[in-house]
Backbone as a printed PyTorch tensor [residue, N CA C, xyz], in Angstrom:
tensor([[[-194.8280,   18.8070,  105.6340],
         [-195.7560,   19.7290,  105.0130],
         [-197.1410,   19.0780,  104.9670]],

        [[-198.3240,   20.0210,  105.1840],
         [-199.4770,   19.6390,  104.9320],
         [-200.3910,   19.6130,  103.1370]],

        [[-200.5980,   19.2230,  102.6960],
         [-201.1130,   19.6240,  101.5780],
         [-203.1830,   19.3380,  101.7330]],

        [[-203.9020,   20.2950,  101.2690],
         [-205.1300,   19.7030,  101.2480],
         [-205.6590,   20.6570,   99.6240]],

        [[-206.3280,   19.1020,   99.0590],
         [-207.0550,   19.5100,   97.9360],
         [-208.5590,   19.8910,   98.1310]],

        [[-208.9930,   20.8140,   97.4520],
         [-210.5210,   21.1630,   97.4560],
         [-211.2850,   21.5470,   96.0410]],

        [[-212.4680,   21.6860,   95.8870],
         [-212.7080,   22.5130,   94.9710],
         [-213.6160,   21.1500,   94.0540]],

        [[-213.7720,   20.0720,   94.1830],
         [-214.3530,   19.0790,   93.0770],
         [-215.8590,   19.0890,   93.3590]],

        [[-216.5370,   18.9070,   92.6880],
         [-218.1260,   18.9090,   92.4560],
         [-218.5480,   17.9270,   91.2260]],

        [[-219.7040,   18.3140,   91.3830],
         [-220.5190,   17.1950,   90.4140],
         [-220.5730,   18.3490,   89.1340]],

        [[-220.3870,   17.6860,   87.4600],
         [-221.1780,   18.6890,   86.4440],
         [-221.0910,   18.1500,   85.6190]],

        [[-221.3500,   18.4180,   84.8270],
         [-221.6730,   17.6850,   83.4710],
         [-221.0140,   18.1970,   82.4620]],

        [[-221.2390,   17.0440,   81.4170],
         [-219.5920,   16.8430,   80.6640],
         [-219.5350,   18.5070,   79.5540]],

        [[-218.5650,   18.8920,   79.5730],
         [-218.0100,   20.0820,   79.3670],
         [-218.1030,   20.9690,   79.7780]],

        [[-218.4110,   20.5960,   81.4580],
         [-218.0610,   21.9580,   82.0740],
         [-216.6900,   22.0760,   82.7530]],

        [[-216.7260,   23.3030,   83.8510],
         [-215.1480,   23.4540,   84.3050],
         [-215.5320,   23.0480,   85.5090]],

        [[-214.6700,   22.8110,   86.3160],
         [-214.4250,   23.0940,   87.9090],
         [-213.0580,   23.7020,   87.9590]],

        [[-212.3720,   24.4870,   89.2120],
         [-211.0310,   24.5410,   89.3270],
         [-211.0510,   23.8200,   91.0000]],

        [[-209.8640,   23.0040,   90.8870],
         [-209.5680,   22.4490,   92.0260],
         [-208.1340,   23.4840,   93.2170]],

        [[-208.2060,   23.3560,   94.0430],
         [-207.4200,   23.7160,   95.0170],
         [-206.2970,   23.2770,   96.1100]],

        [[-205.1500,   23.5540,   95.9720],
         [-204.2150,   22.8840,   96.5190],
         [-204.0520,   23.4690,   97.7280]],

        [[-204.0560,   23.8600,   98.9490],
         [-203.1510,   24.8100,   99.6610],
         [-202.2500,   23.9270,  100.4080]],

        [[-201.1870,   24.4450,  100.6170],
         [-200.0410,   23.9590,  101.1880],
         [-199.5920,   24.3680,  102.2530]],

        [[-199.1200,   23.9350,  103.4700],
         [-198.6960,   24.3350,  104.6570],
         [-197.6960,   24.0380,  104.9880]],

        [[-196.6100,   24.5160,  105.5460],
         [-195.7100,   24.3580,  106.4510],
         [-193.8160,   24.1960,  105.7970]],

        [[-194.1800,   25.4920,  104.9650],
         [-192.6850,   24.9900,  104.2080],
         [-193.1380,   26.3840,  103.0850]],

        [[-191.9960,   26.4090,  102.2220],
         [-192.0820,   27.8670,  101.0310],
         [-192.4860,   26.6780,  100.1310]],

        [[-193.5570,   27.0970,   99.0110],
         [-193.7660,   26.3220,   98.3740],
         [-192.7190,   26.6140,   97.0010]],

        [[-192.0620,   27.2260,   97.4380],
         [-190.7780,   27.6230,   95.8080],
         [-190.1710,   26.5530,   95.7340]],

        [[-189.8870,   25.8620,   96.9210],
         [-189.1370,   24.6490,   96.5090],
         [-189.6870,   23.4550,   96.5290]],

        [[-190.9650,   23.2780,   95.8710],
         [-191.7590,   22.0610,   96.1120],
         [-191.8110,   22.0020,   94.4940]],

        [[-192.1900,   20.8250,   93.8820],
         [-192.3990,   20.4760,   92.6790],
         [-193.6610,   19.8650,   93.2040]],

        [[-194.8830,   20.7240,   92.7020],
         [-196.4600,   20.0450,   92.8790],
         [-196.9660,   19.5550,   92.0160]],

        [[-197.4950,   18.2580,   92.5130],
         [-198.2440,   17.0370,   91.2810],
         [-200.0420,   17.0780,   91.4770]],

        [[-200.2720,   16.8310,   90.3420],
         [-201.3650,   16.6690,   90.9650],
         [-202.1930,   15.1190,   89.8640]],

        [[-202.8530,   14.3320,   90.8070],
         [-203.0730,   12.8580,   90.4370],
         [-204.5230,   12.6230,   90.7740]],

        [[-205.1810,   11.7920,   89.9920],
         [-206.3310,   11.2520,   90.0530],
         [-206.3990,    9.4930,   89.9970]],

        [[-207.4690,    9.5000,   90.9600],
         [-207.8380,    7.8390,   90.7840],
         [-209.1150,    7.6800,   90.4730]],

        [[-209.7500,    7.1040,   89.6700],
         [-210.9210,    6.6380,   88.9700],
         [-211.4840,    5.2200,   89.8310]],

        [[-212.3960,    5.1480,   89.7020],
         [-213.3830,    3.9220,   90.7970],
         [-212.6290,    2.9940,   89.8800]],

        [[-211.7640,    1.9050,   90.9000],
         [-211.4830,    0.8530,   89.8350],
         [-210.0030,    0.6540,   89.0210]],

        [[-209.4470,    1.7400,   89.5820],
         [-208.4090,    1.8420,   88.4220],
         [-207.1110,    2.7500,   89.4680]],

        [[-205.8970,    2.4730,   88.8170],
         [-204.8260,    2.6630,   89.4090],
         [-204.7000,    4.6640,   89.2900]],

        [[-204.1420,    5.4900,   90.5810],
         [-203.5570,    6.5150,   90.3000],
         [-203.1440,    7.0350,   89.0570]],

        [[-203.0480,    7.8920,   89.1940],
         [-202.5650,    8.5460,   87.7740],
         [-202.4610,    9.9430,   87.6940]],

        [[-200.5770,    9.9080,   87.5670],
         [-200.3240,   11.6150,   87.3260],
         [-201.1790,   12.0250,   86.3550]],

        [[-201.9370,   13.3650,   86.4820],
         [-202.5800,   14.5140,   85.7480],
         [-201.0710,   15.9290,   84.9820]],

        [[-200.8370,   16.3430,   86.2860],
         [-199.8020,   17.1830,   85.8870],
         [-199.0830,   17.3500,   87.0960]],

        [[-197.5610,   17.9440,   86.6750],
         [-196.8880,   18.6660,   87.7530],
         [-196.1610,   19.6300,   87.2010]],

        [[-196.3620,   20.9220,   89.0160],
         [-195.8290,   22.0910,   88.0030],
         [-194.5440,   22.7630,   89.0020]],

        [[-193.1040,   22.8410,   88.0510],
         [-191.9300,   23.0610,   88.9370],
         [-191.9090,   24.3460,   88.7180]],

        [[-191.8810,   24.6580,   90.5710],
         [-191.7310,   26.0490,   90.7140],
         [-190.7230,   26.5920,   90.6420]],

        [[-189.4990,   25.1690,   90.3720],
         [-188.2360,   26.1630,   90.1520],
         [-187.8540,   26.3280,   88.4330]],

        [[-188.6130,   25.5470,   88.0630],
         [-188.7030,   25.8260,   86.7430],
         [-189.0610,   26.9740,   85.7140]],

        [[-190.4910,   27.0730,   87.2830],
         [-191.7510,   28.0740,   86.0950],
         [-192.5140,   27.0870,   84.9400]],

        [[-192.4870,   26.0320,   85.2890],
         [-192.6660,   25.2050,   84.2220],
         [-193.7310,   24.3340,   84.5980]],

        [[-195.0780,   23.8990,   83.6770],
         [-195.8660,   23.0200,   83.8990],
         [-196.1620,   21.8110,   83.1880]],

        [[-196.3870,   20.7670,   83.5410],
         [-196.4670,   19.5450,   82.4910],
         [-198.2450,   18.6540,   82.6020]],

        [[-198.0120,   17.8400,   81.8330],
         [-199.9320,   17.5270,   81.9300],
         [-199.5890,   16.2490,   80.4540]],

        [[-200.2400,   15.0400,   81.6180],
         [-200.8820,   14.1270,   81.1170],
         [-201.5620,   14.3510,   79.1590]],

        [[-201.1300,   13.5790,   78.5270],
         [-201.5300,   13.7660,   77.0440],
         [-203.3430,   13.9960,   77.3530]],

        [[-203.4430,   12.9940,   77.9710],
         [-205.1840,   13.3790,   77.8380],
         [-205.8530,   14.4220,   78.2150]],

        [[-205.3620,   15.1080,   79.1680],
         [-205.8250,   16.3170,   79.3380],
         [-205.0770,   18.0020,   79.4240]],

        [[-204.3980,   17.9840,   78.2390],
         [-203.4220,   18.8950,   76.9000],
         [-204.4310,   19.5360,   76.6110]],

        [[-204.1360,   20.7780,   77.1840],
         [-205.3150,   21.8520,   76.1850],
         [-206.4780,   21.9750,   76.9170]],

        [[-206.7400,   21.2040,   78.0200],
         [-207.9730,   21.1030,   78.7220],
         [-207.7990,   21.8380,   80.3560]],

        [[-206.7460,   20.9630,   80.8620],
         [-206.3020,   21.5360,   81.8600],
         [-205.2620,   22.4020,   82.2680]],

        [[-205.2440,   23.2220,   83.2420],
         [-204.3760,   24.6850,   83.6120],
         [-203.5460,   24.4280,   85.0200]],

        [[-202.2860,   24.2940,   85.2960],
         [-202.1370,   24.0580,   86.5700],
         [-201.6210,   25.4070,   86.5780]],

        [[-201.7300,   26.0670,   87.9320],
         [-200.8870,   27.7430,   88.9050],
         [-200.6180,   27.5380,   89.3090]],

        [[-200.3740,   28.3940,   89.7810],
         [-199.9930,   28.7570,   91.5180],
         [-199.9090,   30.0590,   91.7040]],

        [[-200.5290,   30.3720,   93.1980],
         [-200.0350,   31.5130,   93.8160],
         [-199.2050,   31.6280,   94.9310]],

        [[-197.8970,   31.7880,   94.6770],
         [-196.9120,   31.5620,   95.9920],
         [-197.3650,   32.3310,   97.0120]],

        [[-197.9230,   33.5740,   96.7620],
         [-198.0220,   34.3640,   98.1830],
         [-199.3230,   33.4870,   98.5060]],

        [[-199.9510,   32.9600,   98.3230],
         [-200.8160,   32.1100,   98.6510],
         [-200.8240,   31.0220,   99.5150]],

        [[-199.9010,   30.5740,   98.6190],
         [-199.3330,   29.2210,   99.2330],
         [-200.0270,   28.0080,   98.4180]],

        [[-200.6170,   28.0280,   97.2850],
         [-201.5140,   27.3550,   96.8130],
         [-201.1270,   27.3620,   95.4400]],

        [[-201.6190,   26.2330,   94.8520],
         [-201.6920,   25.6890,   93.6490],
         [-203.0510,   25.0720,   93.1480]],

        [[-203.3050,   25.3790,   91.5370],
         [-204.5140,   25.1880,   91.0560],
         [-204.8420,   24.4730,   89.7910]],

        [[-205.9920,   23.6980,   89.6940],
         [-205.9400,   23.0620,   88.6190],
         [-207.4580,   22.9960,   88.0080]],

        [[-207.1780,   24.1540,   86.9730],
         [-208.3750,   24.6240,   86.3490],
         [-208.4370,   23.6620,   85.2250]],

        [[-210.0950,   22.8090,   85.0030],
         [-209.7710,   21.6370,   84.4390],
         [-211.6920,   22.1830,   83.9900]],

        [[-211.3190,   22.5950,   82.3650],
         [-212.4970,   22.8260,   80.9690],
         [-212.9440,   21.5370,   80.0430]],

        [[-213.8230,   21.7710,   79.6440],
         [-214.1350,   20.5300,   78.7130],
         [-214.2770,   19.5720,   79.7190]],

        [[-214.6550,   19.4620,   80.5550],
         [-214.5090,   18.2490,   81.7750],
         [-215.2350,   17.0530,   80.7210]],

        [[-214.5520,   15.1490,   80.9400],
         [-215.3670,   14.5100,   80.4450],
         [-215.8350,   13.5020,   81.3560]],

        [[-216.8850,   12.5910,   80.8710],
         [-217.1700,   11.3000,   82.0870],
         [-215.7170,   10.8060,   82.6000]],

        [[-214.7380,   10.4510,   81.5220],
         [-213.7120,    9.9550,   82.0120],
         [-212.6400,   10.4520,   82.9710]],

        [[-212.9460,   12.0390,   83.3070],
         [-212.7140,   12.6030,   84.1970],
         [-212.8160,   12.3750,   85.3810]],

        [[-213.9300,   11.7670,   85.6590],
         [-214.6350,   11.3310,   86.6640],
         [-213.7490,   10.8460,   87.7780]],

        [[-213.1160,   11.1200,   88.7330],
         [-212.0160,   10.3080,   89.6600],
         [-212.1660,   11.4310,   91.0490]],

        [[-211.2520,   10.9830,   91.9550],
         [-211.0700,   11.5080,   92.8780],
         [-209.2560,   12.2890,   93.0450]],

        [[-209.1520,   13.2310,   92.9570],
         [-208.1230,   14.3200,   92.6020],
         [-207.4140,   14.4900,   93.4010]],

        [[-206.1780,   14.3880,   93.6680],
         [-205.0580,   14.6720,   94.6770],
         [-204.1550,   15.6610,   94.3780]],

        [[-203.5910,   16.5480,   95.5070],
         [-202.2110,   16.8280,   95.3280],
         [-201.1720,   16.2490,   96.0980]],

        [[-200.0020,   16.5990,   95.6580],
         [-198.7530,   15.8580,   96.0310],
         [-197.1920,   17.0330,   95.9560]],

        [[-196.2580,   16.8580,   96.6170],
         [-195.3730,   17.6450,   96.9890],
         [-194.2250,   17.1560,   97.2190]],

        [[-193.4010,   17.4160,   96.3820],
         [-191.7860,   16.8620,   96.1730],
         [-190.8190,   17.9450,   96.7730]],

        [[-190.4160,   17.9610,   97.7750],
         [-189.3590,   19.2990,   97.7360],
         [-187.8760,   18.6780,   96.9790]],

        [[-187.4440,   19.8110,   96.2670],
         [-186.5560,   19.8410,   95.2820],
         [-185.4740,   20.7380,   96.0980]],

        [[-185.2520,   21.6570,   96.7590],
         [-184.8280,   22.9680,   96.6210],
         [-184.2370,   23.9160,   95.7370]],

        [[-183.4130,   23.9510,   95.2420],
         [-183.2610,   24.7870,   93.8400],
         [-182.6520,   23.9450,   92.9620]],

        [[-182.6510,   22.9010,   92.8710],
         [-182.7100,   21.9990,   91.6730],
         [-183.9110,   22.0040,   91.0450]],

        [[-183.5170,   22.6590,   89.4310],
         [-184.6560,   22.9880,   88.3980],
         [-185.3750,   21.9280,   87.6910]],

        [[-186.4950,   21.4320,   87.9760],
         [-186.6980,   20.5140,   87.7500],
         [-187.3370,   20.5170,   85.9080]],

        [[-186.8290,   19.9460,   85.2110],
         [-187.1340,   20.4210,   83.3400],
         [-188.0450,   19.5470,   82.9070]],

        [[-189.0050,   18.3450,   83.6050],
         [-189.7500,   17.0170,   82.9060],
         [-190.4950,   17.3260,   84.0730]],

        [[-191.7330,   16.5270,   83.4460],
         [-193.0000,   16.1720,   84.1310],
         [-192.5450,   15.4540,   84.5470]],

        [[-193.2240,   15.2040,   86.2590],
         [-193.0380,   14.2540,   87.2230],
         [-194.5370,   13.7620,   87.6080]],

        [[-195.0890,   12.6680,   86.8180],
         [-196.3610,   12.3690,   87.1220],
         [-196.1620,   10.5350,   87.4970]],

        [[-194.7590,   10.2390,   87.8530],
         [-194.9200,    9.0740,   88.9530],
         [-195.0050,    9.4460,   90.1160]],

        [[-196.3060,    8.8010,   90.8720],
         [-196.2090,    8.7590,   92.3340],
         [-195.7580,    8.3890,   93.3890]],

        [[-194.4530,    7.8740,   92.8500],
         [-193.5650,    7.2980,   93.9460],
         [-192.6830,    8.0820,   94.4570]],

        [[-192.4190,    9.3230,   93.1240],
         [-191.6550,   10.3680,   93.2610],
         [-191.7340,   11.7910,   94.6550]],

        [[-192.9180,   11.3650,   94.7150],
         [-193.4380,   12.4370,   95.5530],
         [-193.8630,   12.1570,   97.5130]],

        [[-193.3600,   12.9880,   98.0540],
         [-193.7010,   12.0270,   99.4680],
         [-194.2390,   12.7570,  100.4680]],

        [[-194.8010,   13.9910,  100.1670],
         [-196.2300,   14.3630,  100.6570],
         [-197.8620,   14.4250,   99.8120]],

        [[-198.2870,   14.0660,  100.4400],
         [-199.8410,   13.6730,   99.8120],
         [-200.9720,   14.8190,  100.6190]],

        [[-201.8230,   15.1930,   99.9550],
         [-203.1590,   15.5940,  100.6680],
         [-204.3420,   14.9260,  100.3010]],

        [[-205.2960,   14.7520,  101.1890],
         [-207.1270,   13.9730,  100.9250],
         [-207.0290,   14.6460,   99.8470]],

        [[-207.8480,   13.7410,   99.3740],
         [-208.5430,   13.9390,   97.4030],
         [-209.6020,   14.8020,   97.7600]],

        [[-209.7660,   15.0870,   96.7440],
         [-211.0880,   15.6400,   96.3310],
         [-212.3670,   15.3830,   95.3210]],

        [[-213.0820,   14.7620,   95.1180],
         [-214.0760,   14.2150,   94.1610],
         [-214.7390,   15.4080,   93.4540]],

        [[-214.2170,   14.1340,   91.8940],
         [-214.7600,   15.4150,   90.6000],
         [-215.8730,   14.2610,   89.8560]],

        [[-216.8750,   14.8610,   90.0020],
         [-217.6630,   14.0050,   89.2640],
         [-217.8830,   14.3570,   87.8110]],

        [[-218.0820,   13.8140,   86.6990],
         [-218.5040,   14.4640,   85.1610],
         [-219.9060,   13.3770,   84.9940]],

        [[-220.9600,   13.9120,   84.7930],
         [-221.8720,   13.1610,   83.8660],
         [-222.1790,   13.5740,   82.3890]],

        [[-222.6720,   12.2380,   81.9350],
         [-222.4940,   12.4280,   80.6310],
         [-223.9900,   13.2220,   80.3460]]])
């Protein structure tokens, strides 16, 4: 499967961006999609993942209440609408793609070892 993220820009702190997943080459019903950021300097780090066989989405304590992950299956895409943006936001944004097939997946999966398709990041800048 292909995955490519889009959608990051520069803005300043409390605004939104929504980022963009689209996915290629497979039904995305049976994918469990992550989505991870790396900060200049600093190790990966699950944000959220959301199981489509679940219906279910999960998200990093720090950004609870801030960020929104979707999806639109007829799409093929997944989204991560991310409010209140802060400096510490600041990273470069990935998605990621686990196929599951109908094993329901019930927990956040925000290790990256778990997952073994990747797409290019996308850069979210926040200034303060």
């Amino acid at each position: 499967v292909q995955l490519q993220a889009s959608g990051g820009g520069s803005v300043s702190a409390g605004g939104s961006l929504r980022l963009s997943c689209t996915f290629d080459g497979d039904t995305l019903t049976y994918y469990t999609i992550g989505w991870f950021r790396q900060a200049p300097g600093k190790e990966r780090e699950g944000v959220s993942s959301i199981s489509m066989s679940a219906g279910k989405t999960y998200y990093k304590d720090s950004v609870k209440g801030r960020f929104i992950a979707s999806k639109d299956v007829a799409k093929n895409t997944v989204y991560l609408q991310m409010n209140d943006l802060k400096p510490e936001d600041t990273a470069i944004y990935f998605c990621a793609a686990k196929w599951v097939g109908l094993v329901v997946i019930t927990r956040a999966r925000l290790d990256e070892d778990w997952y073994s398709s990747w797409g290019q990041g996308t850069l979210v800048t926040v200034s303060s």
